[in-house]
Short mmCIF file of N, CA and C in Angstrom, two decimals:
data_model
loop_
_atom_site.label_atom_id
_atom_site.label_comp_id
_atom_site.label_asym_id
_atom_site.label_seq_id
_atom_site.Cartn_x
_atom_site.Cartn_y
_atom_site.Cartn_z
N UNK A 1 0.82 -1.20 0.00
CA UNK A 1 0.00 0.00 0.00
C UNK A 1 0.86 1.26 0.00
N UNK A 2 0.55 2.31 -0.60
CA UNK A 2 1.04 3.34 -0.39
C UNK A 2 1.05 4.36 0.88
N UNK A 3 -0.02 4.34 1.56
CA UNK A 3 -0.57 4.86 3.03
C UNK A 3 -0.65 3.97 3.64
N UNK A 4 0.03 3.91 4.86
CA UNK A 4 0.32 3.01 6.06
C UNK A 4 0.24 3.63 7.26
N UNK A 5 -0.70 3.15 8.17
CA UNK A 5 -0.20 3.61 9.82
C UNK A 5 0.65 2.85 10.16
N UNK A 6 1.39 3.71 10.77
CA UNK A 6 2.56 2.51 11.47
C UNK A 6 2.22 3.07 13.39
N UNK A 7 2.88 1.67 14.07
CA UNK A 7 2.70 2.11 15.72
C UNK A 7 3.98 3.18 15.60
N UNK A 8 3.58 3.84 16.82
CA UNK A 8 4.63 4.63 17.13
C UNK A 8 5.19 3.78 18.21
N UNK A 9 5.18 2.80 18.73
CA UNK A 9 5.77 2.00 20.01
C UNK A 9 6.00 0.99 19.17
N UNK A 10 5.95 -0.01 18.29
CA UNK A 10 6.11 -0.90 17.31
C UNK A 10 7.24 -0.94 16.44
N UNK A 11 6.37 0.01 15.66
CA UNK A 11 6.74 0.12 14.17
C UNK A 11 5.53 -0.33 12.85
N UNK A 12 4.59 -1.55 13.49
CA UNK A 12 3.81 -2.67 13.16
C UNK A 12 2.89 -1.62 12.13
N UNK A 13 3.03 -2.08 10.66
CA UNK A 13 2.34 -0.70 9.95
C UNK A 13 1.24 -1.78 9.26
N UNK A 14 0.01 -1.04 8.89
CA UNK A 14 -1.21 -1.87 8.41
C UNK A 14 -1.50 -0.50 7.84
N UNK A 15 -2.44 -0.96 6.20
CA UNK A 15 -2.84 -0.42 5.47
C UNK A 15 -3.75 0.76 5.59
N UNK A 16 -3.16 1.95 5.09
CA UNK A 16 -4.27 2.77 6.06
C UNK A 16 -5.67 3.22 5.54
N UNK A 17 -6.27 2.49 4.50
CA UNK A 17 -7.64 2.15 4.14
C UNK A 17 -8.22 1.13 5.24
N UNK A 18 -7.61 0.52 5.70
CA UNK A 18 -8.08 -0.57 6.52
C UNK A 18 -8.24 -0.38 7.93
N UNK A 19 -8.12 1.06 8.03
CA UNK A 19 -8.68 1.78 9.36
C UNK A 19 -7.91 1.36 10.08
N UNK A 20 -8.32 1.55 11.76
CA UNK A 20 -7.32 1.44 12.80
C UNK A 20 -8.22 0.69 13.74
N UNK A 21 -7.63 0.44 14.52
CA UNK A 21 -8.26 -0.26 16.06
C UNK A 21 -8.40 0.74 16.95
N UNK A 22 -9.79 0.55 17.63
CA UNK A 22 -10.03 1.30 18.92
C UNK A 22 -8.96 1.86 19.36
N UNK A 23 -7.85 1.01 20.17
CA UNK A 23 -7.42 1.38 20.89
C UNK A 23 -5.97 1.33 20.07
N UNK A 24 -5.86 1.85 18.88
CA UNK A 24 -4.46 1.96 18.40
C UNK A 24 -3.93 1.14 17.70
N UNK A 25 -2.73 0.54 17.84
CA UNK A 25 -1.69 -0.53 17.20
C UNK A 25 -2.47 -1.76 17.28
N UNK A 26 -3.10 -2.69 16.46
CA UNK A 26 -3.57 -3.86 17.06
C UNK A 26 -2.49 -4.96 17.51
N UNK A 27 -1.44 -4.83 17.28
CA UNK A 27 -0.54 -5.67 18.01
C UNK A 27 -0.13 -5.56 19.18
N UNK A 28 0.06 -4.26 19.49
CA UNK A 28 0.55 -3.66 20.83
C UNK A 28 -1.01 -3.90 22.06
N UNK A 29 -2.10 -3.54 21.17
CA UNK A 29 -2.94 -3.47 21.97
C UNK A 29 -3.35 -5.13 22.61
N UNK A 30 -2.95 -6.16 21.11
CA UNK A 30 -3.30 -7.51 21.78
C UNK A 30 -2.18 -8.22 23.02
N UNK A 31 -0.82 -7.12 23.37
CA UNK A 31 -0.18 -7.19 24.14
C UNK A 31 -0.50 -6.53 25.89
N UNK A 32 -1.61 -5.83 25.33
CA UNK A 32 -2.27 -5.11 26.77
C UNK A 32 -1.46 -3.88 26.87
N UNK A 33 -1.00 -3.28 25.90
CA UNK A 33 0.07 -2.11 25.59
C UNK A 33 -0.51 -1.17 24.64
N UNK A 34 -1.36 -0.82 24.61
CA UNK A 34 -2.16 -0.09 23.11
C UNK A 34 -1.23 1.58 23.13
N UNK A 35 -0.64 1.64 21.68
CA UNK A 35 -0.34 2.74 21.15
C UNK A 35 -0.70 3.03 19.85
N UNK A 36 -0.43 4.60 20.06
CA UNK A 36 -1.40 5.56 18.89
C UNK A 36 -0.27 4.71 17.73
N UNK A 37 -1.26 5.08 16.24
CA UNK A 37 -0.50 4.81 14.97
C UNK A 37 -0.62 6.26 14.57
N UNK A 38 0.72 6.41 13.90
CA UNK A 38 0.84 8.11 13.28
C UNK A 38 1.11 7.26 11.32
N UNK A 39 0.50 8.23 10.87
CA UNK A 39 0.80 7.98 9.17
C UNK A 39 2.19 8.30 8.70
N UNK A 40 1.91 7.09 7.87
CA UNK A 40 3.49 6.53 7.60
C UNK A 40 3.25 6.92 6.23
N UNK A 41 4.63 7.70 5.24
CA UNK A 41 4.15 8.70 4.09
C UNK A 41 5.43 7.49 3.61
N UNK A 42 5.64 6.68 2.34
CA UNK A 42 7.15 6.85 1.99
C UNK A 42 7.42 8.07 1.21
N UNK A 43 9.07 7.90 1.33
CA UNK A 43 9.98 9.36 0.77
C UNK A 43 10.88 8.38 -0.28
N UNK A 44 10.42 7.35 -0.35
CA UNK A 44 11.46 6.82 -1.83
C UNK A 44 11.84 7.59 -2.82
N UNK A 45 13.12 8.41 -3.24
CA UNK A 45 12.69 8.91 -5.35
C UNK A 45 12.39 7.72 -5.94
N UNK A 46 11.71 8.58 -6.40
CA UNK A 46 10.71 8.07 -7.86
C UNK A 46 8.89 7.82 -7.45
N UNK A 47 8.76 7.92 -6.28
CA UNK A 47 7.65 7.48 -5.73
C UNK A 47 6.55 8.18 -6.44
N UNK A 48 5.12 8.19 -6.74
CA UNK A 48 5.06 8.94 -7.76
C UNK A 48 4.36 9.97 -7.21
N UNK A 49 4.21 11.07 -7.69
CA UNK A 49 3.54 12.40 -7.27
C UNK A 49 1.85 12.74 -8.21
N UNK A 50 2.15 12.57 -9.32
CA UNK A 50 0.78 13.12 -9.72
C UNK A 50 -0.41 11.42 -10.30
N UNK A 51 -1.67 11.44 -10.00
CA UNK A 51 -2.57 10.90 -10.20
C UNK A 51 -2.24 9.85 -11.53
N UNK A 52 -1.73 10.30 -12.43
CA UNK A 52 -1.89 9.70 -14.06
C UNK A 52 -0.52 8.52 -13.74
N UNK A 53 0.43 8.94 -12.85
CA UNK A 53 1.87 8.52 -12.65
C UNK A 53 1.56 6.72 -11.28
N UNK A 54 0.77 7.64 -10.34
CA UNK A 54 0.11 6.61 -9.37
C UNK A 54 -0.59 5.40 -9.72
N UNK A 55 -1.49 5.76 -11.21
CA UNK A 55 -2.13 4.65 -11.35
C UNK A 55 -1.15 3.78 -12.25
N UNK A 56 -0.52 4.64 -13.34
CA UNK A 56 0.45 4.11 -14.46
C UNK A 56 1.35 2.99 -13.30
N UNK A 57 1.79 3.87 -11.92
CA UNK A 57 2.63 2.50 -10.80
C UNK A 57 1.47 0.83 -10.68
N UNK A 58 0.91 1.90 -10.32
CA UNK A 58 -0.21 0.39 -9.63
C UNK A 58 -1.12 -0.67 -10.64
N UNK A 59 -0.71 -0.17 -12.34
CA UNK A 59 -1.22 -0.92 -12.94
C UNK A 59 -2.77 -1.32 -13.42
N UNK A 60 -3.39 0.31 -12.76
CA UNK A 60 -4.86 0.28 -12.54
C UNK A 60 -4.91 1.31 -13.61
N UNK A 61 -5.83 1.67 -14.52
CA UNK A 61 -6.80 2.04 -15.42
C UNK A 61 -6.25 3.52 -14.87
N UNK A 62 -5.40 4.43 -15.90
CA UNK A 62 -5.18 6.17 -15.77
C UNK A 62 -6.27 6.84 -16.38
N UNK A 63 -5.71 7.72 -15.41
CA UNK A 63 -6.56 9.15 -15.76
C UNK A 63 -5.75 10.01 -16.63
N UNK A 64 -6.50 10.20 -17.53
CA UNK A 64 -5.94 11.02 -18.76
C UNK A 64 -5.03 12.47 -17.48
N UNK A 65 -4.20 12.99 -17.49
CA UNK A 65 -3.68 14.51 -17.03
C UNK A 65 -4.34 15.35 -17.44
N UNK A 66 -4.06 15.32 -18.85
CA UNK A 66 -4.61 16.55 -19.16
C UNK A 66 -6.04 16.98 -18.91
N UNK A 67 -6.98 15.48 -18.57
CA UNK A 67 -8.49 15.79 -18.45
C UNK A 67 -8.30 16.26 -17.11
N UNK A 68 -7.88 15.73 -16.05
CA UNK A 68 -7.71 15.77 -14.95
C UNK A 68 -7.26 17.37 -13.65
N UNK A 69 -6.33 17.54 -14.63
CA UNK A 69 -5.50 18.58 -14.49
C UNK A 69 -5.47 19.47 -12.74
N UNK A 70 -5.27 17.85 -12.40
CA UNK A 70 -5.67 18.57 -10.27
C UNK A 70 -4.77 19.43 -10.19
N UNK A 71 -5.30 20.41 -8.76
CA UNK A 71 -4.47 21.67 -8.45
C UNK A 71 -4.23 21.59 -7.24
N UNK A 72 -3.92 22.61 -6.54
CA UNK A 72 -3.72 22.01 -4.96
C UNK A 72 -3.42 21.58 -4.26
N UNK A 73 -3.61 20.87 -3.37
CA UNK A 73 -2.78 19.70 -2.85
C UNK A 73 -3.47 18.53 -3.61
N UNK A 74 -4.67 18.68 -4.15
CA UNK A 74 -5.09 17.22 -5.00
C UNK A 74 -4.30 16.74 -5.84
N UNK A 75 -2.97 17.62 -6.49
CA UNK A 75 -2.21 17.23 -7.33
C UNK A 75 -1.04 16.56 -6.77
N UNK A 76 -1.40 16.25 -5.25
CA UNK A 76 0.29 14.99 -4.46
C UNK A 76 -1.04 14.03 -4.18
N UNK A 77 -2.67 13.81 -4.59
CA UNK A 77 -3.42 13.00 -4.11
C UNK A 77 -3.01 11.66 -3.74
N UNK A 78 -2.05 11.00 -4.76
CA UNK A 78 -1.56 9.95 -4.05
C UNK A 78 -1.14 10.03 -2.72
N UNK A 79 -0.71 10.88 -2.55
CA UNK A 79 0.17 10.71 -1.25
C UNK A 79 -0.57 11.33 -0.17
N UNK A 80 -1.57 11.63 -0.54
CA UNK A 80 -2.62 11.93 0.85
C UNK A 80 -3.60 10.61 0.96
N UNK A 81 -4.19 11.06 2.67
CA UNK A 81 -4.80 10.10 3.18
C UNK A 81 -5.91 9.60 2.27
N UNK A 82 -6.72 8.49 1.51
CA UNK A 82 -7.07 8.17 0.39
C UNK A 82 -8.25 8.73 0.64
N UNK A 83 -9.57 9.86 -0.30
CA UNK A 83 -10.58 10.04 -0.65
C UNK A 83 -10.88 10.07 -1.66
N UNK A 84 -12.16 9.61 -2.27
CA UNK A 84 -12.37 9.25 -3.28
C UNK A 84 -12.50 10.90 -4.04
N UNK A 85 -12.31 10.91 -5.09
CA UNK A 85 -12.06 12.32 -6.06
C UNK A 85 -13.77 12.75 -5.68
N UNK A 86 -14.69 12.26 -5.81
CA UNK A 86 -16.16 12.93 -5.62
C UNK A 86 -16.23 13.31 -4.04
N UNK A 87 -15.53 13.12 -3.37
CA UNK A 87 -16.10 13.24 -1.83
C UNK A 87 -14.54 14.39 -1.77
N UNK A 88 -13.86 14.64 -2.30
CA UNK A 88 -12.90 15.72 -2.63
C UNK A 88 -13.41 17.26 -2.37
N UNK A 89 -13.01 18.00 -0.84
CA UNK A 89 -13.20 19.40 -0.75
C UNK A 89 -12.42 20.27 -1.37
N UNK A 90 -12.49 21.48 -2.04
CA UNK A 90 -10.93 22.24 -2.08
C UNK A 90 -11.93 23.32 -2.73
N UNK A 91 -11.21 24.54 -1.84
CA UNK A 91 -11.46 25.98 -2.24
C UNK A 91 -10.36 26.28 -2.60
N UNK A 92 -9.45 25.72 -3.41
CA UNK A 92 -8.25 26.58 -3.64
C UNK A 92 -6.95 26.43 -3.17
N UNK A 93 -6.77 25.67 -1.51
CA UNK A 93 -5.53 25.61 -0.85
C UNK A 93 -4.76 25.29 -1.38
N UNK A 94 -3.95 25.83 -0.71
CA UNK A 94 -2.00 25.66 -1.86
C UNK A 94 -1.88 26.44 -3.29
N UNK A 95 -2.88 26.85 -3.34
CA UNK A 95 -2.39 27.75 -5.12
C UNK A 95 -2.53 29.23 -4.53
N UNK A 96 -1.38 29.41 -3.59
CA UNK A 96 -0.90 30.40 -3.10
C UNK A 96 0.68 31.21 -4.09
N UNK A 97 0.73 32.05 -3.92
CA UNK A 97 1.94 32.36 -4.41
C UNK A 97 3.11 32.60 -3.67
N UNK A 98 4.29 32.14 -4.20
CA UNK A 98 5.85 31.77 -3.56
C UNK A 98 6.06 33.61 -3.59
N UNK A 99 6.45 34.27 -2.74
CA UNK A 99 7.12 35.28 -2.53
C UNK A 99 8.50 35.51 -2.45
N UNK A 100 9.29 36.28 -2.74
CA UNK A 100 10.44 36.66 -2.26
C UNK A 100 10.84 37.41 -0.91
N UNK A 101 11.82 36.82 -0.05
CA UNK A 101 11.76 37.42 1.44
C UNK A 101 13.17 38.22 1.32
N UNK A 102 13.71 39.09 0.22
CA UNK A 102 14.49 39.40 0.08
C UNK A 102 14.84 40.48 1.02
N UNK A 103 13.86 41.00 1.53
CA UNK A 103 14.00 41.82 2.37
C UNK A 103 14.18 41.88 3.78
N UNK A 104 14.21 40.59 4.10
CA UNK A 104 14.79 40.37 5.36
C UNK A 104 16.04 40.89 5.87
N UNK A 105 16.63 41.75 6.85
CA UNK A 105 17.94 42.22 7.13
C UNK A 105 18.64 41.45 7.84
N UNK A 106 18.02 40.20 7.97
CA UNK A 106 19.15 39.59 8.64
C UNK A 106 19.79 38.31 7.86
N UNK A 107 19.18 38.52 6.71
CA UNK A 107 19.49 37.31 5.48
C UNK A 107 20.72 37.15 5.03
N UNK A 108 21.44 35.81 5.29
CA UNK A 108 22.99 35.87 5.18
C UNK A 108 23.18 36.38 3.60
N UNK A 109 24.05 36.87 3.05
CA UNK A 109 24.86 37.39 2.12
C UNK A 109 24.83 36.06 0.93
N UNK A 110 24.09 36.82 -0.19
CA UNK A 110 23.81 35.56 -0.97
C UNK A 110 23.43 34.25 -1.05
N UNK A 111 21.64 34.35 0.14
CA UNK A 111 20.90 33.68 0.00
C UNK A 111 19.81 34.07 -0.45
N UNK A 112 19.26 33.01 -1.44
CA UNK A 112 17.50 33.73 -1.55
C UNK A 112 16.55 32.71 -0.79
N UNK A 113 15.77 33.69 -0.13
CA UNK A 113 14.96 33.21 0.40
C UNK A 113 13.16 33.54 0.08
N UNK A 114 12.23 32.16 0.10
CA UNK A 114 10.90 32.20 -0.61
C UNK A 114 10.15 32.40 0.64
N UNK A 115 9.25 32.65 0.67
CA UNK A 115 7.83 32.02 1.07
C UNK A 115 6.62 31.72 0.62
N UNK A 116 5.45 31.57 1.18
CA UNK A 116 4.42 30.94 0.72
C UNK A 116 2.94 31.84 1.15
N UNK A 117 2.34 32.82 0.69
CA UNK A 117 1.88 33.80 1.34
C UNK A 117 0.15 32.86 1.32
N UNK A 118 0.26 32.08 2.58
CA UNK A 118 -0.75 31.14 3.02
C UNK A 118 -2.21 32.38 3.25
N UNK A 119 -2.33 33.67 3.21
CA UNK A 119 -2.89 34.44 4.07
C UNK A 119 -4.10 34.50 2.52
N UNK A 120 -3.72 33.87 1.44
CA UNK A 120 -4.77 33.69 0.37
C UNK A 120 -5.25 32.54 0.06
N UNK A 121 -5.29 31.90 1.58
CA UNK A 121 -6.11 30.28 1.25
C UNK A 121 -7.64 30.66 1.62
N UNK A 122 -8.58 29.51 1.70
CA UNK A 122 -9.75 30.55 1.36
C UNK A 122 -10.34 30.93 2.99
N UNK A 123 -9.44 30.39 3.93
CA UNK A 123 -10.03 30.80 5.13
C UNK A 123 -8.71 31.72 5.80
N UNK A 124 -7.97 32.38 5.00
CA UNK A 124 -6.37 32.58 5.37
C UNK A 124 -5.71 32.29 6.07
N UNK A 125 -5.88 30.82 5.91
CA UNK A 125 -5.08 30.18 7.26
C UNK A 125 -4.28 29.17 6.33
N UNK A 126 -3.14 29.06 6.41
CA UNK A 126 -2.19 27.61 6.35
C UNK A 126 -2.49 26.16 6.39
N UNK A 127 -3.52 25.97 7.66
CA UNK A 127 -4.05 24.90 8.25
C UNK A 127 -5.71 24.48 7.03
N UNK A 128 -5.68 25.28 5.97
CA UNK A 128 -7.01 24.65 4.91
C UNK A 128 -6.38 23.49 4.43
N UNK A 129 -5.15 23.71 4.04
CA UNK A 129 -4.47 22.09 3.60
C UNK A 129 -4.80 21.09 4.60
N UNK A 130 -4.72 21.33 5.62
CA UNK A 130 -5.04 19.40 6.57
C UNK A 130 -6.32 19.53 6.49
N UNK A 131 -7.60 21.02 6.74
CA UNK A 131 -8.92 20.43 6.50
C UNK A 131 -9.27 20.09 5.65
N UNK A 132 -8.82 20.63 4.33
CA UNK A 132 -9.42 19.98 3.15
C UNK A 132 -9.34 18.44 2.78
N UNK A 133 -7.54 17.89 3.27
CA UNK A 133 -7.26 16.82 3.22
C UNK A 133 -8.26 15.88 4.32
N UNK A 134 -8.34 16.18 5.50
CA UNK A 134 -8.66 16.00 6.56
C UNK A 134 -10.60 15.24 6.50
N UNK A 135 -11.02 16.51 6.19
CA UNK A 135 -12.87 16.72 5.86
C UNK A 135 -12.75 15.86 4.46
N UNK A 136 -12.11 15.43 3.90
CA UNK A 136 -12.43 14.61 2.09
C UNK A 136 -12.30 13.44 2.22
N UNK A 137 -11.45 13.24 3.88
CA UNK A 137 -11.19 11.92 4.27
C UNK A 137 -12.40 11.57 5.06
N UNK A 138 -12.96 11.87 5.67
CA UNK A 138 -14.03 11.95 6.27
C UNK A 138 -15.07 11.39 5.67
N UNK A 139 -15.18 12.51 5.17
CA UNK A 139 -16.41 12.23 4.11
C UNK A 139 -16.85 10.79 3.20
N UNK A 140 -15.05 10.82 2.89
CA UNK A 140 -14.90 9.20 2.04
C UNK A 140 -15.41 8.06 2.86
N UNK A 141 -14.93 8.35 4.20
CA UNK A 141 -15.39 7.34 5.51
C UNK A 141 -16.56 7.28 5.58
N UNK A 142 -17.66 7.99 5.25
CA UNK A 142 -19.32 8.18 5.47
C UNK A 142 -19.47 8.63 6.84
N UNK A 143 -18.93 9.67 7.15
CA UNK A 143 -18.83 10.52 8.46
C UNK A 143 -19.57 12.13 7.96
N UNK A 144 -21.01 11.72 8.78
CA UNK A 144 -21.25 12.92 8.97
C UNK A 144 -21.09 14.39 9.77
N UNK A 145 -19.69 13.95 10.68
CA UNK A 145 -19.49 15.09 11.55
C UNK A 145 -18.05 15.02 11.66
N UNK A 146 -17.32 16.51 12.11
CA UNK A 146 -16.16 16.29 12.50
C UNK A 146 -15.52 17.16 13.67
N UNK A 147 -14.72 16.31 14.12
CA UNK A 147 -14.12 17.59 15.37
C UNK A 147 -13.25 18.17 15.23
N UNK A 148 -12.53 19.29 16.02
CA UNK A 148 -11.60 19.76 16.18
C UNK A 148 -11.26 20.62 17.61
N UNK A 149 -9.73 20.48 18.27
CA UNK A 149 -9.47 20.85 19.38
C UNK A 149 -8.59 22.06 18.71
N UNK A 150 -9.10 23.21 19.20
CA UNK A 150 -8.18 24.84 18.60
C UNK A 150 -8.59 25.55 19.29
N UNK A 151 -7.39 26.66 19.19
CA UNK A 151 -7.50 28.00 19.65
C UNK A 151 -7.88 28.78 18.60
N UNK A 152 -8.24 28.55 17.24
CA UNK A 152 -8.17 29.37 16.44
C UNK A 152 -8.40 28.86 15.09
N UNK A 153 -7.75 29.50 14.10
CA UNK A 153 -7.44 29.42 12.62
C UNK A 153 -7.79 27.06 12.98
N UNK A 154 -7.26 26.32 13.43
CA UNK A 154 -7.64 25.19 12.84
C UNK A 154 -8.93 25.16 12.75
N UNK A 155 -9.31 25.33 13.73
CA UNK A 155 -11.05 25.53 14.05
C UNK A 155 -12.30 26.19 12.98
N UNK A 156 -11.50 27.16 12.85
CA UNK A 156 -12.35 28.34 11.56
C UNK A 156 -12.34 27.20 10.34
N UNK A 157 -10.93 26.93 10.22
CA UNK A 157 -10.81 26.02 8.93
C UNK A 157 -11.78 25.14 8.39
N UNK A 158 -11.87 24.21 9.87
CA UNK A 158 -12.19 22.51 9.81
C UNK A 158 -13.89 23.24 9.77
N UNK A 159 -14.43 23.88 9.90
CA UNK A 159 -15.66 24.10 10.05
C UNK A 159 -16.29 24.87 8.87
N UNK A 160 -15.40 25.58 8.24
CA UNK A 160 -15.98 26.18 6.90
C UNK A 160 -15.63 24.87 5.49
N UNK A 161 -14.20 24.02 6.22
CA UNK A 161 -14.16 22.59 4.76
C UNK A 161 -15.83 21.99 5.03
N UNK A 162 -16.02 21.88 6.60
CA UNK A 162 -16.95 20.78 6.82
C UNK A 162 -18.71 21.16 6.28
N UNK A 163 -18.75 22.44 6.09
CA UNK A 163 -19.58 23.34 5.81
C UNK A 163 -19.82 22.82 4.16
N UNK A 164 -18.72 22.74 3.17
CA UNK A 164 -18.67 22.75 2.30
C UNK A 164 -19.06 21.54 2.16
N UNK A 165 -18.73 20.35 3.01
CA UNK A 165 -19.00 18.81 2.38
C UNK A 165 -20.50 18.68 3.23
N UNK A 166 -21.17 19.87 3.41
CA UNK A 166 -22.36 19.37 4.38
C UNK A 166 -22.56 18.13 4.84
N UNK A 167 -21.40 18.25 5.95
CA UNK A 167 -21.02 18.00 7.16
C UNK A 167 -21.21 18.66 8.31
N UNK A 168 -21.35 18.52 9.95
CA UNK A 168 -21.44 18.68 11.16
C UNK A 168 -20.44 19.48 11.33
N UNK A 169 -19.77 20.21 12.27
CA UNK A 169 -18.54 20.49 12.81
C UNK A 169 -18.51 20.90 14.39
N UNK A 170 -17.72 19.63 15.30
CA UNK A 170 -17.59 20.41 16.46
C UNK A 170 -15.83 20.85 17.00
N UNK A 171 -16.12 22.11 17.49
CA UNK A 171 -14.78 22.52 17.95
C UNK A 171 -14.48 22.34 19.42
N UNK A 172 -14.07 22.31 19.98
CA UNK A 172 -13.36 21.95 21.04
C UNK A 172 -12.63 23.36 21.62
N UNK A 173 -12.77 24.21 22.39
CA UNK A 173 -11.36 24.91 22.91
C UNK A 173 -11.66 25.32 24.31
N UNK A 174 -10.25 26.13 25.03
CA UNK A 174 -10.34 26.11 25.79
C UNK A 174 -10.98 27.70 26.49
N UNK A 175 -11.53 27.48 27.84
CA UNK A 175 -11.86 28.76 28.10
C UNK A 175 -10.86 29.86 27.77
N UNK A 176 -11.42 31.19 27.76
CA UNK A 176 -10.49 32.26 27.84
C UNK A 176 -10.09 32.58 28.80
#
């Protein structure tokens, strides 16, 4: 598989379409030891990046590119957590523009330095990339609600993606 949880106390990685166990690692947990699984991405070169390249690997039926032509982060879709392209949120995140930080005064002497001016995603927050990824995964799951624990900007996020996939949204935070 390409998406794997792996234990973080293990290592023990299982397919990450194939969901998780209650209580975490199912190996660790059938040890009376249950730990969280964090997503396991590979970083192989050559691994593939765009949709037409993913299926051309796996030997399954491509999608023309050019019909296709994802933007966003839908265009590393392989390598995000798997939702099906119809249950797919996106206002836009990531087709931000790279800036120049040339103006920094403390920038060593013949470096250039970029950034990423996140403040034109559609909730101007940084954090629309994990809801969009986040809420499409969801959705794929047949989950009509979703949570989130924030002080802020995650919160706004996860609730205007979840808005969009008419979906639920609860936030979580702490008093002031």
């Amino acid at each position: 598989p390409l998406l794997e949880l792996a234990c973080v106390r293990c290592g023990f990685r299982v397919d990450a379409d194939a969901g998780r166990a209650a209580r975490g690692c199912p190996r660790c947990d059938e040890s009376g030891r249950p730990a969280n699984q964090a997503l396991f991405v590979p970083t192989a070169p050559g691994l593939p990046l765009t949709t037409s390249e993913f299926h051309a690997s796996m030997g399954t039926p491509g999608i023309d590119a050019a019909a296709t032509q994802d933007t966003g982060i839908w265009r590393f879709a392989p390598r995000l957590p798997g939702a099906r392209p119809a249950d797919r949120i996106s206002g836009g995140e990531g087709e931000t523009p790279v800036v120049s930080l040339a103006r920094l005064p403390d920038r060593p002497r013949g470096v250039l330095l970029s950034g990423k001016d996140e403040t034109l995603n559609p909730t101007l927050s940084h954090k629309d990339r994990f809801s969009a990824a986040a809420v499409s995964r969801a959705r794929s799951r047949g989950a009509t609600v979703v949570a989130a624990a924030s002080s802020g900007n995650g919160g706004v996020s996860a609730a205007a993606y979840a808005a969009c996939a008419g979906m639920g949204c609860v936030v979580f935070v702490t008093p002031a």
